Short mmCIF file of C-alpha atoms in Angstrom, two decimals:
data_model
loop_
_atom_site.label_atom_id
_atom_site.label_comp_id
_atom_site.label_asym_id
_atom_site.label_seq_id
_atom_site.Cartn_x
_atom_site.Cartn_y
_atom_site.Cartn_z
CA UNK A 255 0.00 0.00 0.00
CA UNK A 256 3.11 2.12 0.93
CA UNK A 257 4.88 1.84 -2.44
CA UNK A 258 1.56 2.49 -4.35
CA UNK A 259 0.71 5.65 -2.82
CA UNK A 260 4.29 6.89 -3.00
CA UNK A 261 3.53 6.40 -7.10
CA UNK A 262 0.30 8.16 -6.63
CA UNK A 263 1.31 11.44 -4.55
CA UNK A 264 4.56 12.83 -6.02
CA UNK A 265 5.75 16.21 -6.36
CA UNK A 266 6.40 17.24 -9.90
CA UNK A 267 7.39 20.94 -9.44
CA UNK A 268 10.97 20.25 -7.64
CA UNK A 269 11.76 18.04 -11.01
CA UNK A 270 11.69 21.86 -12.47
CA UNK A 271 13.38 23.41 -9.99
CA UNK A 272 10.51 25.17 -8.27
CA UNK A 273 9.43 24.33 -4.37
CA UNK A 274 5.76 24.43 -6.08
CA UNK A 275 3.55 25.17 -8.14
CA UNK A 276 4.81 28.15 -9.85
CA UNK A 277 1.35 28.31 -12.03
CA UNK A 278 -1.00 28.57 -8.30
CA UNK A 279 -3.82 30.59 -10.03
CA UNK A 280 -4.24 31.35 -5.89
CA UNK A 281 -4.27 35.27 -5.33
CA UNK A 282 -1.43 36.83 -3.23
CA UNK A 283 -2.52 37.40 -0.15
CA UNK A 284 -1.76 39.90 2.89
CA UNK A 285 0.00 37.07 4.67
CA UNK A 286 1.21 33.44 3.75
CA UNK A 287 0.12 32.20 0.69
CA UNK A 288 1.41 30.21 -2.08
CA UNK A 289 2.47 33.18 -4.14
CA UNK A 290 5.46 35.40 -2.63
CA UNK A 291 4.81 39.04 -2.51
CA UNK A 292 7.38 39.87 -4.78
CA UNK A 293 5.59 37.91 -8.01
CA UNK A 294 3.64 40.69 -8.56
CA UNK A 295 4.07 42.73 -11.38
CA UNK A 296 2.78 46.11 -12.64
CA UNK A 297 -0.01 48.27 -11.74
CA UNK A 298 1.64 51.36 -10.46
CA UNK A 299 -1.14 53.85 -11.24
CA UNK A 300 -3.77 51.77 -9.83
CA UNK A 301 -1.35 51.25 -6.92
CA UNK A 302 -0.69 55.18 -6.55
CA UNK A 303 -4.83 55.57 -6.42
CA UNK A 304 -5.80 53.08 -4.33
CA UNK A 305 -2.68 54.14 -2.16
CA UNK A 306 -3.75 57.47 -1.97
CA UNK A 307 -7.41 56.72 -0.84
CA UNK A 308 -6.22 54.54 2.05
CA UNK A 309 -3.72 57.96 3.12
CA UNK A 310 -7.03 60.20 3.32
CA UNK A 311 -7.66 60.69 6.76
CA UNK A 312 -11.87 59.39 7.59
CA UNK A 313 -12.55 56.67 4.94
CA UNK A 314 -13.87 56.13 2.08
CA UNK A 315 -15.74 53.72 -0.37
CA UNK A 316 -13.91 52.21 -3.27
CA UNK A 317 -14.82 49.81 -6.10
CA UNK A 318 -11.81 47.35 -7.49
CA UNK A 319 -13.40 46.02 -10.74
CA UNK A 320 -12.40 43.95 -13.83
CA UNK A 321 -12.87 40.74 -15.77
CA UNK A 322 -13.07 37.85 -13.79
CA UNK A 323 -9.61 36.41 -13.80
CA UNK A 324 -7.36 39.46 -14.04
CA UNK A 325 -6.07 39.45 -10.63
CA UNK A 326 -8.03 42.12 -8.63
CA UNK A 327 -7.81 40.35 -5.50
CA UNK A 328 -3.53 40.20 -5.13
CA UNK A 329 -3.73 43.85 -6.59
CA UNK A 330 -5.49 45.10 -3.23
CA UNK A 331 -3.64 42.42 -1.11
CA UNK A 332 -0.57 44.11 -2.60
CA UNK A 333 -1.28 47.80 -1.24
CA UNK A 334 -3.20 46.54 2.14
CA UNK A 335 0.26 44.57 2.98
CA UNK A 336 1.65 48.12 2.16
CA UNK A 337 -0.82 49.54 4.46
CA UNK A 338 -0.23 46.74 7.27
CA UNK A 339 3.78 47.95 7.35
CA UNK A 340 2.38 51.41 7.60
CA UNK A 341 0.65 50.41 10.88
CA UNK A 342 -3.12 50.27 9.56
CA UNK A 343 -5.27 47.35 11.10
CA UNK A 344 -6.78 45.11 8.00
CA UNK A 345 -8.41 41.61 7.98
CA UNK A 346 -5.54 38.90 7.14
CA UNK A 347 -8.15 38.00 4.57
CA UNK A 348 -10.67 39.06 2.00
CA UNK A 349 -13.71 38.63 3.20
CA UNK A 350 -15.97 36.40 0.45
CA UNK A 351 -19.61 37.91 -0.32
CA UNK A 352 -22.10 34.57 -0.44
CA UNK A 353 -24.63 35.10 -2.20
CA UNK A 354 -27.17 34.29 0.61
CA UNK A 355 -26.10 37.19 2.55
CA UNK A 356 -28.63 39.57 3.98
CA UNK A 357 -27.45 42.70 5.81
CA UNK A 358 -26.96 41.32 9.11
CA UNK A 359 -24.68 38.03 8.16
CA UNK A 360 -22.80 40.97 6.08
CA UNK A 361 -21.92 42.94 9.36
CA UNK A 362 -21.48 39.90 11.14
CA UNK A 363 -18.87 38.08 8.34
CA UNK A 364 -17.11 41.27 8.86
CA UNK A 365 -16.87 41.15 12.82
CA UNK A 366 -15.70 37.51 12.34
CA UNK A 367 -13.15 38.95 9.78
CA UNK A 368 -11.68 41.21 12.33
CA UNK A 369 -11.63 39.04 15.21
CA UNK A 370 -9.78 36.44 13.34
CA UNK A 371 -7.04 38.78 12.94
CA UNK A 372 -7.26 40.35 15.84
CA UNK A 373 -6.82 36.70 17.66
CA UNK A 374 -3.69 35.89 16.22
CA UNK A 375 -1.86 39.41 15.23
CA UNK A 376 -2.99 42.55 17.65
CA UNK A 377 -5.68 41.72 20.01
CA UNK A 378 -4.02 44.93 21.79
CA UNK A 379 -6.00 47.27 19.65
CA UNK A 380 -9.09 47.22 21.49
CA UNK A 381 -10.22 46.93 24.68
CA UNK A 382 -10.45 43.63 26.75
CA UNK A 383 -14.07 43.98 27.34
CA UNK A 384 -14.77 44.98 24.04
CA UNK A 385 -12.44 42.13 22.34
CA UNK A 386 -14.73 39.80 24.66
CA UNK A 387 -18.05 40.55 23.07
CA UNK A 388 -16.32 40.17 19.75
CA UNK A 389 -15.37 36.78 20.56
CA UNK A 390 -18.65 36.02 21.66
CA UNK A 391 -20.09 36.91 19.02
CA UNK A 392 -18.07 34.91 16.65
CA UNK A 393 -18.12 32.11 19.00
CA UNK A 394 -21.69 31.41 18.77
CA UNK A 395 -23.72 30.12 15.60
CA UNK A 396 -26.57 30.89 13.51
CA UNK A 397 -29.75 29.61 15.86
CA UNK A 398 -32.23 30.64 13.08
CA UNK A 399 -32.73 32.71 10.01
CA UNK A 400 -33.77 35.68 12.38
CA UNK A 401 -30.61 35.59 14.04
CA UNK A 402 -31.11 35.58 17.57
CA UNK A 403 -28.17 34.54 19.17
CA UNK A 404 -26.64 34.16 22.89
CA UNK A 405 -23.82 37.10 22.48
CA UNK A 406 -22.12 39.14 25.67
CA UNK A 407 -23.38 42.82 25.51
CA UNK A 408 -25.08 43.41 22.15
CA UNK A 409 -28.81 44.72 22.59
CA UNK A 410 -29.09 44.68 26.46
CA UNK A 411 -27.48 44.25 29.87
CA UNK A 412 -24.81 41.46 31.48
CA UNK A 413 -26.34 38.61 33.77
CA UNK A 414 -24.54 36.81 35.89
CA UNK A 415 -22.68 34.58 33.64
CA UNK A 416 -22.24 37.86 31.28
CA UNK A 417 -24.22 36.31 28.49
CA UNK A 418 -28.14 37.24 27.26
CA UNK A 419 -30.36 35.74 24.30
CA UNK A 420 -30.48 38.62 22.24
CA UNK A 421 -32.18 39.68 18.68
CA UNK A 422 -29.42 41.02 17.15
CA UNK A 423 -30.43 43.87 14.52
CA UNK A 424 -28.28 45.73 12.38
CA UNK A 425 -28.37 48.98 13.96
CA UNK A 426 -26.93 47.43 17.03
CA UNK A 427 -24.11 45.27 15.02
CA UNK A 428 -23.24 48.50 13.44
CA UNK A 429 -22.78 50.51 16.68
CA UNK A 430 -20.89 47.32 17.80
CA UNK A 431 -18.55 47.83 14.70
CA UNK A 432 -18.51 51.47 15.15
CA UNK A 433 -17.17 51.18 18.52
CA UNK A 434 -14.61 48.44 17.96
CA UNK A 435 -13.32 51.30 14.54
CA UNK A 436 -13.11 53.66 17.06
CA UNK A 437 -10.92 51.93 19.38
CA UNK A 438 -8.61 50.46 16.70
CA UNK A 439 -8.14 54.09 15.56
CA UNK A 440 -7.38 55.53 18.24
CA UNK A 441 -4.84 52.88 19.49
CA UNK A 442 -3.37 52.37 16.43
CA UNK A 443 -3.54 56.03 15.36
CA UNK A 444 -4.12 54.88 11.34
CA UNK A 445 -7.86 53.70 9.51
CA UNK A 446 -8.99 50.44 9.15
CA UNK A 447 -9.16 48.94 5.55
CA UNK A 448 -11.64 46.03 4.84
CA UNK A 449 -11.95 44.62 1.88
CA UNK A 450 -14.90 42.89 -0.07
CA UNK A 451 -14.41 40.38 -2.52
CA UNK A 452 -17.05 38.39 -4.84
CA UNK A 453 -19.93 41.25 -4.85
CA UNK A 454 -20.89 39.71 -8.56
CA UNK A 455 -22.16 36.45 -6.78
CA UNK A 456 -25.32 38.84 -5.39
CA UNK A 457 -28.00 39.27 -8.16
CA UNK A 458 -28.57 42.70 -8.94
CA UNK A 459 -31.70 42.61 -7.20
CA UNK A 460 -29.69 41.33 -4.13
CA UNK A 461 -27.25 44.47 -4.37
CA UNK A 462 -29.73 46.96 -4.74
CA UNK A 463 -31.56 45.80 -0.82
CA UNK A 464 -28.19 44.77 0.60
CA UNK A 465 -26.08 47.91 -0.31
CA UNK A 466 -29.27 50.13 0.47
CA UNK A 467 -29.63 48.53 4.08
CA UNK A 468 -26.18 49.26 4.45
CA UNK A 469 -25.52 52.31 3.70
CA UNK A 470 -25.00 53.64 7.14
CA UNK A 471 -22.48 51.28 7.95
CA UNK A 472 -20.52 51.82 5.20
CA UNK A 473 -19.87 55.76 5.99
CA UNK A 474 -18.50 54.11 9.55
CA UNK A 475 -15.70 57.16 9.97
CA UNK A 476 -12.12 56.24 10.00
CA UNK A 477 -12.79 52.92 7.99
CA UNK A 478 -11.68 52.28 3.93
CA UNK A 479 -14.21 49.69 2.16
CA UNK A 480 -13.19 48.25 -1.12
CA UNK A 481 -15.50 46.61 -3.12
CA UNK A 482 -13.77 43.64 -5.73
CA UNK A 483 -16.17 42.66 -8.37
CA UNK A 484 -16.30 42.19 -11.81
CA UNK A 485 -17.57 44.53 -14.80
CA UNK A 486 -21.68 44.23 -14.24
CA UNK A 487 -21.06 44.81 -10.20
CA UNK A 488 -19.98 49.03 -11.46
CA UNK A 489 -23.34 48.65 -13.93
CA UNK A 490 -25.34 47.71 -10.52
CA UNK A 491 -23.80 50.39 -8.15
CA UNK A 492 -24.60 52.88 -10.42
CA UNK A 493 -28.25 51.89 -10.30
CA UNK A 494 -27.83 52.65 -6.82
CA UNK A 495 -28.15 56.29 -6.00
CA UNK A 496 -28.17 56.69 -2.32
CA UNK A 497 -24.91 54.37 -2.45
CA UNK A 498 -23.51 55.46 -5.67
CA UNK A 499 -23.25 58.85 -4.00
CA UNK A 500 -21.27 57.98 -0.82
CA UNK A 501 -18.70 56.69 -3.08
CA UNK A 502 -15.23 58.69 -2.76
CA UNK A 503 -13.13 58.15 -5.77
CA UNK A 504 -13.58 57.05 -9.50
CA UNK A 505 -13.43 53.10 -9.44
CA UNK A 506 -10.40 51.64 -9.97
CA UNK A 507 -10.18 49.10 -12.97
CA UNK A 508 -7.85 46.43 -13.52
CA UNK A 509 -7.00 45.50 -17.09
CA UNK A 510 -5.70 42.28 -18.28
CA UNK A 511 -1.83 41.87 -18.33
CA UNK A 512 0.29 41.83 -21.45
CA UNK A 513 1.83 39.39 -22.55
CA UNK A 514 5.37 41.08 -22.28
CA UNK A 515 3.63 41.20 -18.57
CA UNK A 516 2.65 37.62 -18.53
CA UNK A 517 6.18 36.61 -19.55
CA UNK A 518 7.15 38.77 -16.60
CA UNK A 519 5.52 37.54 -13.97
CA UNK A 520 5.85 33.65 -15.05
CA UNK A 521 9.55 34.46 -14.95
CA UNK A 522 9.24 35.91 -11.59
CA UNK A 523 7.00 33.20 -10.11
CA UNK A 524 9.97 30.65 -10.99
CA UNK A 525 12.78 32.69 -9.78
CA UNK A 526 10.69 33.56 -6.25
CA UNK A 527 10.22 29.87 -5.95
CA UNK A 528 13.51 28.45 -7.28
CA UNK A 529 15.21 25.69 -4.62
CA UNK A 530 17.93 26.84 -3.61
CA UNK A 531 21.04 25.92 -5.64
CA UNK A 532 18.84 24.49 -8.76
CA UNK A 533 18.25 26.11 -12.15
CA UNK A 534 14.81 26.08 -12.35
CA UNK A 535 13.40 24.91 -16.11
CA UNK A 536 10.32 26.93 -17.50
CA UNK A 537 7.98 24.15 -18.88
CA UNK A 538 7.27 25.93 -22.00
CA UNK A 539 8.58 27.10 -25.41
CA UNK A 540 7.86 31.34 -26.31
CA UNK A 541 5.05 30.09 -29.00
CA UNK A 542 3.21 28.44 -26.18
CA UNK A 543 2.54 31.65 -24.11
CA UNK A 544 0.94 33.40 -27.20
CA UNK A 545 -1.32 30.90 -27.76
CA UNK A 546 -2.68 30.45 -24.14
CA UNK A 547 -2.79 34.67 -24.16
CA UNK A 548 -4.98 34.53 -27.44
CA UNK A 549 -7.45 31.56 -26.41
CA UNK A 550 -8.10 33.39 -23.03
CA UNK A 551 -7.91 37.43 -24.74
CA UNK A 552 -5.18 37.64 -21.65
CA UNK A 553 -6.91 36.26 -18.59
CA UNK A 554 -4.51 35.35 -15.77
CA UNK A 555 -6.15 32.43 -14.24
CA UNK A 556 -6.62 30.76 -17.30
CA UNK A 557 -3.89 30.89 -18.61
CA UNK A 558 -2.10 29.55 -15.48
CA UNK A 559 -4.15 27.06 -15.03
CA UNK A 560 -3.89 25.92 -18.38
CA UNK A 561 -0.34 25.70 -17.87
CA UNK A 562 -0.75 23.35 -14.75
CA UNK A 563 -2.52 21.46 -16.50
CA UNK A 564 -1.00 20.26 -19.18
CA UNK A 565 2.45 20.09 -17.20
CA UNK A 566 1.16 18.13 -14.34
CA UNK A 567 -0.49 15.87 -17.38
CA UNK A 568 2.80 15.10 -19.10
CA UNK A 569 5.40 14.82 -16.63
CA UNK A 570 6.81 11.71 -15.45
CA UNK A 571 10.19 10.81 -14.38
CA UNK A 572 12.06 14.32 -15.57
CA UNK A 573 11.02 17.70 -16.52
CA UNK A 574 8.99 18.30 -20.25
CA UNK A 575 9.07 21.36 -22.06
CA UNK A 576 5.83 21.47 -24.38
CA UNK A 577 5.49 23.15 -27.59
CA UNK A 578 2.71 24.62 -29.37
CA UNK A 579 1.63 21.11 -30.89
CA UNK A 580 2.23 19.09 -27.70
CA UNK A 581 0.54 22.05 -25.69
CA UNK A 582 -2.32 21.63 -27.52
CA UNK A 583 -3.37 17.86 -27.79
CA UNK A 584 -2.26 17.97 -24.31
CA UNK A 585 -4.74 19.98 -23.00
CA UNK A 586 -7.43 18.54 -25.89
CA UNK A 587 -6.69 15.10 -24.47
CA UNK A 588 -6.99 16.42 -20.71
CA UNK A 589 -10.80 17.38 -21.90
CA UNK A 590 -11.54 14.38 -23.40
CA UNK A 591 -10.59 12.45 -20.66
CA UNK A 592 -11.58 14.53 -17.36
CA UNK A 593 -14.69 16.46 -18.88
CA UNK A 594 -16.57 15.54 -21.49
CA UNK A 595 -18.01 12.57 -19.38
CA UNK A 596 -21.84 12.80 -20.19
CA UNK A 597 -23.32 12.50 -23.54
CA UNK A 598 -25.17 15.10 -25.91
CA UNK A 599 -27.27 15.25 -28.71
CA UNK A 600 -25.15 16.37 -32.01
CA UNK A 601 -27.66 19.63 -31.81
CA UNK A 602 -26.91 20.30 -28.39
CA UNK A 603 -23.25 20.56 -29.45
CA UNK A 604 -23.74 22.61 -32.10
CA UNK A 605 -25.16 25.27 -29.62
CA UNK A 606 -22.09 24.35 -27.21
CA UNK A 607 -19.37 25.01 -29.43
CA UNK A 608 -21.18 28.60 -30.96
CA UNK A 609 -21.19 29.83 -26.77
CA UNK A 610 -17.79 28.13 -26.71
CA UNK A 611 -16.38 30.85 -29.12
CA UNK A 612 -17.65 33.43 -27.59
CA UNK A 613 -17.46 35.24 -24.27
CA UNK A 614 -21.02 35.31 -23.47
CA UNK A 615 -24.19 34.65 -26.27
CA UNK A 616 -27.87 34.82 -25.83
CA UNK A 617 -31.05 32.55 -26.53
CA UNK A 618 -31.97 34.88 -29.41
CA UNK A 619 -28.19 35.14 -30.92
CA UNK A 620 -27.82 31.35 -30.81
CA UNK A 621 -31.51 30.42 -32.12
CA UNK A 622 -30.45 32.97 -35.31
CA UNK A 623 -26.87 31.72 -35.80
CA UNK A 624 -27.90 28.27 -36.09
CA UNK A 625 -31.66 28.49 -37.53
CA UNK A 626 -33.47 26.81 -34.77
CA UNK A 627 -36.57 27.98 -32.87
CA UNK A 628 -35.68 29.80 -29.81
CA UNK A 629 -37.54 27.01 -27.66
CA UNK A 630 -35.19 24.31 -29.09
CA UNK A 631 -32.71 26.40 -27.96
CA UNK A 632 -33.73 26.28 -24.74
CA UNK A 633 -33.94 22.78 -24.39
CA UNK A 634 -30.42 22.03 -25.41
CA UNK A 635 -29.16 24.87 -22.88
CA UNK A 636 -31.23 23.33 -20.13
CA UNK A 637 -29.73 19.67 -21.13
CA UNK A 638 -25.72 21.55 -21.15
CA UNK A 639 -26.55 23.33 -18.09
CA UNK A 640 -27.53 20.23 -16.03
CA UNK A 641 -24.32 18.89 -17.62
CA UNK A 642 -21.85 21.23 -16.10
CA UNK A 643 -20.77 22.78 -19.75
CA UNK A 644 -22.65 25.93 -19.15
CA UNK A 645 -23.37 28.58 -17.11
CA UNK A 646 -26.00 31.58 -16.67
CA UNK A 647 -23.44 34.17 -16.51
CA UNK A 648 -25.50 37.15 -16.38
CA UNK A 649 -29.08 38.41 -17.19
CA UNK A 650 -30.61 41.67 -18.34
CA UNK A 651 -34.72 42.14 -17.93
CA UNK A 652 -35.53 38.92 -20.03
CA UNK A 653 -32.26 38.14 -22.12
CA UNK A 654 -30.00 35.50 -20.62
CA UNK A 655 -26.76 35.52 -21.67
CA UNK A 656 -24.41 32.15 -21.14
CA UNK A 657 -21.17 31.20 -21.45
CA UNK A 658 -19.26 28.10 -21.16
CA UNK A 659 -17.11 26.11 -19.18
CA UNK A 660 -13.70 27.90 -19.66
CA UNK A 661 -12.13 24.80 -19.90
CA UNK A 662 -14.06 24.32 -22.76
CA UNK A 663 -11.86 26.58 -24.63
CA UNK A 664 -9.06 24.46 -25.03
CA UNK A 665 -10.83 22.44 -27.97
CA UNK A 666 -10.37 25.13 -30.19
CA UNK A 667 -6.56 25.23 -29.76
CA UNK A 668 -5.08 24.27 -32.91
CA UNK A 669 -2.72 21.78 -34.36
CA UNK A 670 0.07 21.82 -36.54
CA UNK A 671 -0.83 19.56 -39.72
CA UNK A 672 2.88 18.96 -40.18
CA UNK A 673 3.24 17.13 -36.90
CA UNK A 674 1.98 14.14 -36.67
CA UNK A 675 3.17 12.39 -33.43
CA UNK A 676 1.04 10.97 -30.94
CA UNK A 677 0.73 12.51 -27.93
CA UNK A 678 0.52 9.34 -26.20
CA UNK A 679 4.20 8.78 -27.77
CA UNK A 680 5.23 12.32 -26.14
CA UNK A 681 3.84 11.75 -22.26
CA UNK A 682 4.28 8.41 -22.26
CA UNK A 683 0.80 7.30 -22.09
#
């Protein structure tokens, strides 16, 4: 059993040089992570703004947007680690919107956020009574949809055993968060900075009621929010007036890399990780790069995890370095052989491989490219969505728009006629 799981588990990145996986789509984070701090790569102006927001005195209210992808999460990681060696108190990490939040699980996903760091890096900032009802609070669980809770202090007086059943309501988790601000800025002489991530997962319907409710809590003084979403979420706070005007600055966007950057930062990523006396070997011809940075029009995560894909696929006993041919059955034969596991009519393809091309299609642009009646249409989308090869990625009043899998996209890399190897011949299959 030994000798069959040593076969089975075995790290492939240290045949390359690398401690691990140098092609981690993971974001960089504030603290720890995969990544090292110094992988990242461009973005000065967006650094300089989002800097100078968090240097302004009182708060403010910032939205981070971009294609999903692009790496908007390790861009504000970047300047809050900034901010941390400046003295300012941030959550360790992001705090993920669900998309079942309602305003009060919002507030309290954000106490938890700041208690967690708090607990492990400077429970100093606040007060010992006041760092005790934040740990009750995050202590105790959900007891129903309504939220009431056993929590120390919040919404009435101490018994003996310094707990009460309470209904917690968002006024009094704000004034609970306002209070615990207050005391971090005044012992730590610097604003907080919290930071959002995932607000696309909320409908827009869900935005509009959730960012409404809290409005009040967001204009919490000495505190910097920052908002990460992608391109609908600015399309949704604009529809938002009473928000949209406690905004403080122009949102920030972040653009894909080039692919001068792309070669960058791969570079760096094996460097940063290199064992120590090894050369490290990049996995890849030049051509390779391109191709990846066309199929995916530049997205990060993609293209990384295209990468690990097809190297962790092909390795065996000593290090490969795939070209454009290789890359590409590579990855075609990953998607044979890990995804397409569940059968479709020949129509239903047809309508996969036209949403496949493109970034996003509707019912109406698919029923005209093909000639079909728009209720066909929707029959084969229901059959690929209950399949796993589509996705609802975004509506507008009744137009649906989908798009694909994006591992789907690595069927339309293409071969070079002239080579005809296997690729069972070239990984050893």
């Amino acid at each position: 059993m030994g000798s069959v799981t040593i076969e089975i588990i075995r790290d492939i990145w240290e045949l390359y040089g690398v401690r691990s996986n140098p092609f981690s789509s993971a974001p960089i984070l504030v603290k720890g992570g995969i990544i090292p701090l110094e992988c990242f790569i461009g973005r000065n102006e967006q650094i300089k703004q989002l800097g100078q927001i968090f240097g302004s005195k009182g708060g403010s209210r910032t939205l981070v947007y971009g294609e999903v992808g692009v790496g908007k999460t390790s861009f504000v990681n970047v300047v809050r680690r900034y901010a941390i060696e400046k003295g300012y108190f941030t959550p360790f990490k992001e705090i993920a919107i669900q998309s079942n939040w309602n305003s009060d699980i919002f507030i309290l996903n954000t106490l938890a956020a700041i208690f967690a760091t708090l607990k492990v890096s400077k429970p100093g900032s606040i007060g010992e009574e006041t760092y005790s009802k934040l740990e009750s609070i995050t202590d105790v669980g959900f007891s129903d949809t309504n939220l009431s809770l056993q929590i120390a202090g919040i919404g009435g007086s101490y018994g003996k055993d310094r707990k009460i059943t309470s209904h917690i309501t968002s006024f009094s988790l704000t004034e609970f968060f306002i209070q615990i601000c207050r005391e971090i800025n005044e012992r730590t002489g610097h604003d907080i900075i919290i930071h959002y991530n995932n607000i696309e997962l909320l409908s827009e319907e869900n935005i509009k009621e959730l960012f409404e409710n809290l409005r009040d809590f967001f204009q919490t003084e000495g505190v910097h929010f920052v908002f990460v979403g992608n391109l609908t979420v600015k399309a949704y706070f604009n529809s938002i007036p009473r928000f949209s005007s406690i905004m403080t600055d122009a949102p920030i966007i972040i653009e894909v890399f080039t692919l001068e950057e792309m070669d960058e930062l791969i570079k760096k990523r094996f460097e940063a990780m290199r064992i120590e006396d090894l050369e490290y070997v990049i996995p890849f011809t030049k051509d390779c790069l391109k191709i990846l940075f066309d199929l995916w029009g530049g997205n990060i995560r993609h293209i990384l995890n295209s990468f690990s894909a097809a190297v962790q696929e092909v390795t065996g006993e000593k290090p490969i370095i795939l070209d454009e041919n290789n890359l590409a059955k590579t990855l075609k034969f990953v998607l044979e052989k890990r995804f397409y596991s569940k059968k479709i009519a020949p129509r239903a393809k047809d309508v996969l491989m036209e949403i496949v091309e493109r970034e996003e299609i509707t019912n109406k642009n698919l029923s005209d490219l093909l000639d079909l009646p728009r209720s066909n249409i929707s029959g084969y989308i229901k059959d690929l969505e209950e399949a796993g090869y589509v996705y609802l990625r975004r509506k507008t009043g009744k137009d649906k728009f989908w798009s694909a899998d994006p591992i789907l996209k690595w069927s339309l890399l293409k071969e070079k006629k002239t080579i005809q190897k296997s690729i069972r011949s070239f990984t050893n299959f």
